[in-house]
mmCIF file of C-alpha atoms and ligand atoms in Angstrom:
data_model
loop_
_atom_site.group_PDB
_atom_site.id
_atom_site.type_symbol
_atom_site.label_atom_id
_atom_site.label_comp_id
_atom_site.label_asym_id
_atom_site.label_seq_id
_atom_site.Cartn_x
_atom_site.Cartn_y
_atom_site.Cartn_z
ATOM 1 C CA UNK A 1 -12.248 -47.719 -65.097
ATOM 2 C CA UNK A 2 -10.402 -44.808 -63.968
ATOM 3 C CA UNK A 3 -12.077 -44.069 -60.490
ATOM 4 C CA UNK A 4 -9.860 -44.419 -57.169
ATOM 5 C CA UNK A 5 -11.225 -47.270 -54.949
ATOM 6 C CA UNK A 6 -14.143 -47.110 -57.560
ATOM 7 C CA UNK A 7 -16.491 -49.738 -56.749
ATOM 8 C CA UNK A 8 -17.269 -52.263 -60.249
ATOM 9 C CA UNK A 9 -20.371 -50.881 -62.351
ATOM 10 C CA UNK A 10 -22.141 -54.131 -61.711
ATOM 11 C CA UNK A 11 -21.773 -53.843 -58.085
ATOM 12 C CA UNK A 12 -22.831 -50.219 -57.782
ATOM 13 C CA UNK A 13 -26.181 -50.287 -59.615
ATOM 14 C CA UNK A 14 -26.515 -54.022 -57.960
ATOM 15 C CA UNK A 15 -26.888 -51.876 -54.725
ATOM 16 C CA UNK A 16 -28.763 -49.414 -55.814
ATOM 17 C CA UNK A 17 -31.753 -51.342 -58.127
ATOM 18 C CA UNK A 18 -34.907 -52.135 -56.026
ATOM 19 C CA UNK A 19 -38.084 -54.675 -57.863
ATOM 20 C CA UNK A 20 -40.147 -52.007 -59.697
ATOM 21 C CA UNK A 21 -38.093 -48.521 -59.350
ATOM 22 C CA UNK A 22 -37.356 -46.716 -62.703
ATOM 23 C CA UNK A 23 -34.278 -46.192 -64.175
ATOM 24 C CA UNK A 24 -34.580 -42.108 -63.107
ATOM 25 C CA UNK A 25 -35.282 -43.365 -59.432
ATOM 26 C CA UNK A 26 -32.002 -45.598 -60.124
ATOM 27 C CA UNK A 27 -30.020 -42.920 -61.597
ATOM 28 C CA UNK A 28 -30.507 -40.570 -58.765
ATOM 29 C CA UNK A 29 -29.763 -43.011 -56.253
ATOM 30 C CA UNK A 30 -26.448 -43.516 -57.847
ATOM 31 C CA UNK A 31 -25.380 -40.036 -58.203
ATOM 32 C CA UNK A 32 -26.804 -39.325 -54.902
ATOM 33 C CA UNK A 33 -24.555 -42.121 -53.814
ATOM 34 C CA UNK A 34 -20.811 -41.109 -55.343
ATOM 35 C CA UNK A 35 -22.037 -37.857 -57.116
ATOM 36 C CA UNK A 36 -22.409 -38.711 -60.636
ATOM 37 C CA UNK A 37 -23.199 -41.347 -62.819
ATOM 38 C CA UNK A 38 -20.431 -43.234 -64.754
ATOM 39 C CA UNK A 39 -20.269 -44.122 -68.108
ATOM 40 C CA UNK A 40 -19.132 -47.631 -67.376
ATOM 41 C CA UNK A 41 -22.352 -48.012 -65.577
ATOM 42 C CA UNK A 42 -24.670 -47.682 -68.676
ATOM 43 C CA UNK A 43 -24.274 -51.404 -69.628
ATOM 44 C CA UNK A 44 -25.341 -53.372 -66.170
ATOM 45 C CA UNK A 45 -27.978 -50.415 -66.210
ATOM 46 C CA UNK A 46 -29.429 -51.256 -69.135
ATOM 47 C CA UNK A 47 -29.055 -55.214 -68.495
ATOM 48 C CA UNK A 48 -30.827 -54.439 -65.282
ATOM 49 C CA UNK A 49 -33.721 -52.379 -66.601
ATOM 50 C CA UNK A 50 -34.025 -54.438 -69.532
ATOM 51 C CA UNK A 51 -33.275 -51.238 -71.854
ATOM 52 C CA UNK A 52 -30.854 -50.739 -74.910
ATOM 53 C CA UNK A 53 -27.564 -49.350 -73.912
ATOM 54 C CA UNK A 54 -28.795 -46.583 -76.384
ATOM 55 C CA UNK A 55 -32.248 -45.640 -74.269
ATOM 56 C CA UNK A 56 -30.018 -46.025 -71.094
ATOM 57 C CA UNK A 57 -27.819 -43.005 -72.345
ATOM 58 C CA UNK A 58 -30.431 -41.040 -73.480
ATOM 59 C CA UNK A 59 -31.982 -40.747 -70.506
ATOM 60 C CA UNK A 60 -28.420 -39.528 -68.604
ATOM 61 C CA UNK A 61 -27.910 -37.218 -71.346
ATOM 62 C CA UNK A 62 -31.437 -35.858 -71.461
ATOM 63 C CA UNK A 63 -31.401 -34.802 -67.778
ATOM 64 C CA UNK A 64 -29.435 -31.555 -67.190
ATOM 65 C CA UNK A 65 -28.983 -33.110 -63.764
ATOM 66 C CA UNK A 66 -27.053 -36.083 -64.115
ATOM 67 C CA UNK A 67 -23.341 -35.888 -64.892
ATOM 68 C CA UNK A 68 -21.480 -38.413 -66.102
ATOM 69 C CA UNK A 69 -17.871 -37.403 -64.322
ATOM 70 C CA UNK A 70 -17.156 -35.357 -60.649
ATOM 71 C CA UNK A 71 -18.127 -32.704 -60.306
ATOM 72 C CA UNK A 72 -15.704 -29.584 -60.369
ATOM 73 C CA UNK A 73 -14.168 -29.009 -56.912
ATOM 74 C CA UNK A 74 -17.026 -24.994 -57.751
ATOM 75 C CA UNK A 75 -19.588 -26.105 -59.595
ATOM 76 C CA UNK A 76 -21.912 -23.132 -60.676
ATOM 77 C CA UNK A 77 -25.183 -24.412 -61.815
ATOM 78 C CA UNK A 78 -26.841 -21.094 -63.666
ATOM 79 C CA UNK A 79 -30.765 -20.951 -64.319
ATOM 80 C CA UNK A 80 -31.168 -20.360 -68.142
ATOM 81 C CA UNK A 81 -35.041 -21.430 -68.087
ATOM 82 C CA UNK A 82 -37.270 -18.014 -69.396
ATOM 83 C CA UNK A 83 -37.509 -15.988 -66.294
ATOM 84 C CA UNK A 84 -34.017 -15.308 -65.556
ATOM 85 C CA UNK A 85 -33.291 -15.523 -69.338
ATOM 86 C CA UNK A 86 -35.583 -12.115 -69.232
ATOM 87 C CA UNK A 87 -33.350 -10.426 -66.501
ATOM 88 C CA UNK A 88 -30.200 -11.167 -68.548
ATOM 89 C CA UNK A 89 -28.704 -14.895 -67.386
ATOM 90 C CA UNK A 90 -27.318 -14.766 -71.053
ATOM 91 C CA UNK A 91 -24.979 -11.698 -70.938
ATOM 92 C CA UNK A 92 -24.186 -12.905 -66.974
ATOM 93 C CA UNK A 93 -23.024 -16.450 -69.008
ATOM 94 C CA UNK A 94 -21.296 -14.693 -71.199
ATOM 95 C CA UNK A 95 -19.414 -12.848 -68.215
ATOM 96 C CA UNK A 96 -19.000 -16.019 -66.174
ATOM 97 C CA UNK A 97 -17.423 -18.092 -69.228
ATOM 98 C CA UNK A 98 -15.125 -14.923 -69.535
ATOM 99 C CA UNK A 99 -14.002 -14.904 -66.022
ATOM 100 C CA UNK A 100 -13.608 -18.783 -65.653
ATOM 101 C CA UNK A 101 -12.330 -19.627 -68.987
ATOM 102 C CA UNK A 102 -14.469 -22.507 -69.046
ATOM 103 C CA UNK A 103 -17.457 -23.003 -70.980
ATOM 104 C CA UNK A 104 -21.325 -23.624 -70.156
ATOM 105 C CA UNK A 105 -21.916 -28.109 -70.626
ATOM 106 C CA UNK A 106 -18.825 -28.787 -71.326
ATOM 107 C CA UNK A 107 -19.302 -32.123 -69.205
ATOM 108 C CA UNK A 108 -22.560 -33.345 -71.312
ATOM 109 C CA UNK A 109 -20.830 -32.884 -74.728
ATOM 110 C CA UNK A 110 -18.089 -35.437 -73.163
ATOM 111 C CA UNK A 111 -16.717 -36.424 -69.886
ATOM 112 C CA UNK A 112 -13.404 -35.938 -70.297
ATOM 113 C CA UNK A 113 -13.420 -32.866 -72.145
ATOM 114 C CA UNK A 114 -12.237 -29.719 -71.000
ATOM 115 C CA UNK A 115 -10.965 -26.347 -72.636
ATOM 116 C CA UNK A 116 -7.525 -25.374 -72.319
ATOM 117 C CA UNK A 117 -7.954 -22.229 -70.092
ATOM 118 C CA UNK A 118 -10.332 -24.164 -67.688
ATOM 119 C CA UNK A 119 -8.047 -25.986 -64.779
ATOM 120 C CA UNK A 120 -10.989 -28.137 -63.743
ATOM 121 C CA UNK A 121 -11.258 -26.402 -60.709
ATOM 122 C CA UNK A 122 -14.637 -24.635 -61.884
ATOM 123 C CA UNK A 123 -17.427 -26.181 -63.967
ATOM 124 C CA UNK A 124 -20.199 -24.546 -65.457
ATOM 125 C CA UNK A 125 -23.444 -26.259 -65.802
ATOM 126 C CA UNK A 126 -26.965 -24.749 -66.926
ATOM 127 C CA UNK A 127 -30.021 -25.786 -65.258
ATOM 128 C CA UNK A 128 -33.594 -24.939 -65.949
ATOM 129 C CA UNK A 129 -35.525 -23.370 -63.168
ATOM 130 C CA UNK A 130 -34.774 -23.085 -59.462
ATOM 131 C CA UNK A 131 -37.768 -21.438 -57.891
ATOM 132 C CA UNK A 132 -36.093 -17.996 -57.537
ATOM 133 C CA UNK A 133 -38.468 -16.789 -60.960
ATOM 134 C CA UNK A 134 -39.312 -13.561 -58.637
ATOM 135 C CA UNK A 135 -35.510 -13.197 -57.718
ATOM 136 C CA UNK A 136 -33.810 -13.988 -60.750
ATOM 137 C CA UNK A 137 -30.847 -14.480 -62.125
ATOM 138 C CA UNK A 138 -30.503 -17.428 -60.303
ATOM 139 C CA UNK A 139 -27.668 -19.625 -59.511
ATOM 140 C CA UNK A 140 -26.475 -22.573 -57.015
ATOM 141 C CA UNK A 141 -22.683 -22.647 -56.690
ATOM 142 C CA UNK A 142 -22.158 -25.838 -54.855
ATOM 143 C CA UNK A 143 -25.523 -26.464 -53.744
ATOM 144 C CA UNK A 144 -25.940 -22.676 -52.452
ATOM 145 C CA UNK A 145 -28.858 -20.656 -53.981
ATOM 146 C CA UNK A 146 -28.025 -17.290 -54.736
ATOM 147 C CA UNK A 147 -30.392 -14.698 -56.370
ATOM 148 C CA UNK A 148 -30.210 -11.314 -58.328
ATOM 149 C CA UNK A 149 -26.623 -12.095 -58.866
ATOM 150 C CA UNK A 150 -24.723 -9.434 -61.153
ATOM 151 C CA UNK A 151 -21.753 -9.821 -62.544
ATOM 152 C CA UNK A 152 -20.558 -8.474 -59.423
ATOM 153 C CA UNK A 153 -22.212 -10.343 -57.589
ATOM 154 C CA UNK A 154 -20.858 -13.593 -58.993
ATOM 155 C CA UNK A 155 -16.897 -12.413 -59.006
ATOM 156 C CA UNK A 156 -17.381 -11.898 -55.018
ATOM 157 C CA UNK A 157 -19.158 -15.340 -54.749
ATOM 158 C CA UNK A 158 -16.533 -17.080 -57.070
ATOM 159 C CA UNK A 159 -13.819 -15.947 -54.702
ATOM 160 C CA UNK A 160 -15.227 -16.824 -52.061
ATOM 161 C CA UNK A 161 -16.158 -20.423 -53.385
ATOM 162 C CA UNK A 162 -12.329 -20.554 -54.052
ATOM 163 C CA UNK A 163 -11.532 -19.573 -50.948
ATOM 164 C CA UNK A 164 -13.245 -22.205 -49.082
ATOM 165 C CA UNK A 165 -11.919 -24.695 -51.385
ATOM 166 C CA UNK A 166 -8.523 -23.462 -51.352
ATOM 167 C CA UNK A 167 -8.802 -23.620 -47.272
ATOM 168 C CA UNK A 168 -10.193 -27.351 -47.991
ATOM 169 C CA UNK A 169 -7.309 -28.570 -49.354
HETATM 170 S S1 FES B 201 -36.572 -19.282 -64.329
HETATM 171 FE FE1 FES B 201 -34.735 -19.072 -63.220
HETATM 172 S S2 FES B 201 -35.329 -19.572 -61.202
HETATM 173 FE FE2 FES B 201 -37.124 -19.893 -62.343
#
């Protein structure tokens, strides 16, 4: 386990699991809790659910909104669902990967991966709908909507996301 003052697996989804919830209720409690779900969790979940290890996984890795590490100190969650995909979320991807160096799901395709030009200090997740279909492209950047962003748009809202960070630390 690599998490400082990580509490054990068992323990965490031991304080979490309630008679009768499902394991999506019990995944959300636990990211909701220390803001993802760990990896070394998906045994005790799956002995608590009485589920394969296998199902267990599949369900964190089906659901664009669990993660399985921290989050990025900026993480920009972009809408890719149809709407915004009509008012060009693909070419403003294609801008953000350019001006982050960091690539789109990097954290679903594995945990600890992440590219070379990317100093974990920005991850880039996609996410499928956030109610902004009239306003779109749509994007959260740590947990802030923001709509009819440009490319523009986005390079004033990354800096400023920095910023705050950078004044964080
Ligand atoms: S499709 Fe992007 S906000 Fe609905």
């Amino acid at each position: 386990m690599d998490r400082p003052n990580a509490i054990a697996p068992d323990e965490l989804v031991q304080r979490h699991a309630r008679p009768g919830m499902s394991l999506v209720a019990l995944l959300h409690a636990i990211q909701d809790d220390i803001g993802f779900v760990p990896p070394d969790t998906v045994a005790p979940l799956a002995r608590t659910m009485n589920l394969s290890r296998a199902e267990v996984h599949g369900v964190i890795t089906y659901y664009h909104h669990f993660r399985q590490s921290p989050a990025a100190p900026v993480t920009v969650q972009l809408c890719r669902a149809e709407a915004c995909r009509s008012m060009g979320t693909e070419a403003l991807a294609q801008h953000i990967e350019a001006r982050t160096g960091c690539r789109f799901d990097a954290h679903k395709h594995d945990a600890h991966a992440h590219d070379h030009a990317c100093d974990g200090a920005v991850g880039l997740e996609s996410v499928y709908c956030l109610g902004q279909c009239a306003l779109s492209p749509a994007m959260m950047i740590n947990g802030e909507l923001h709509a009819k962003v440009t490319p523009q748009k986005f390079d004033a809202l990354l800096a400023a996301a920095m910023k705050r960070v950078e004044e964080t630390v």
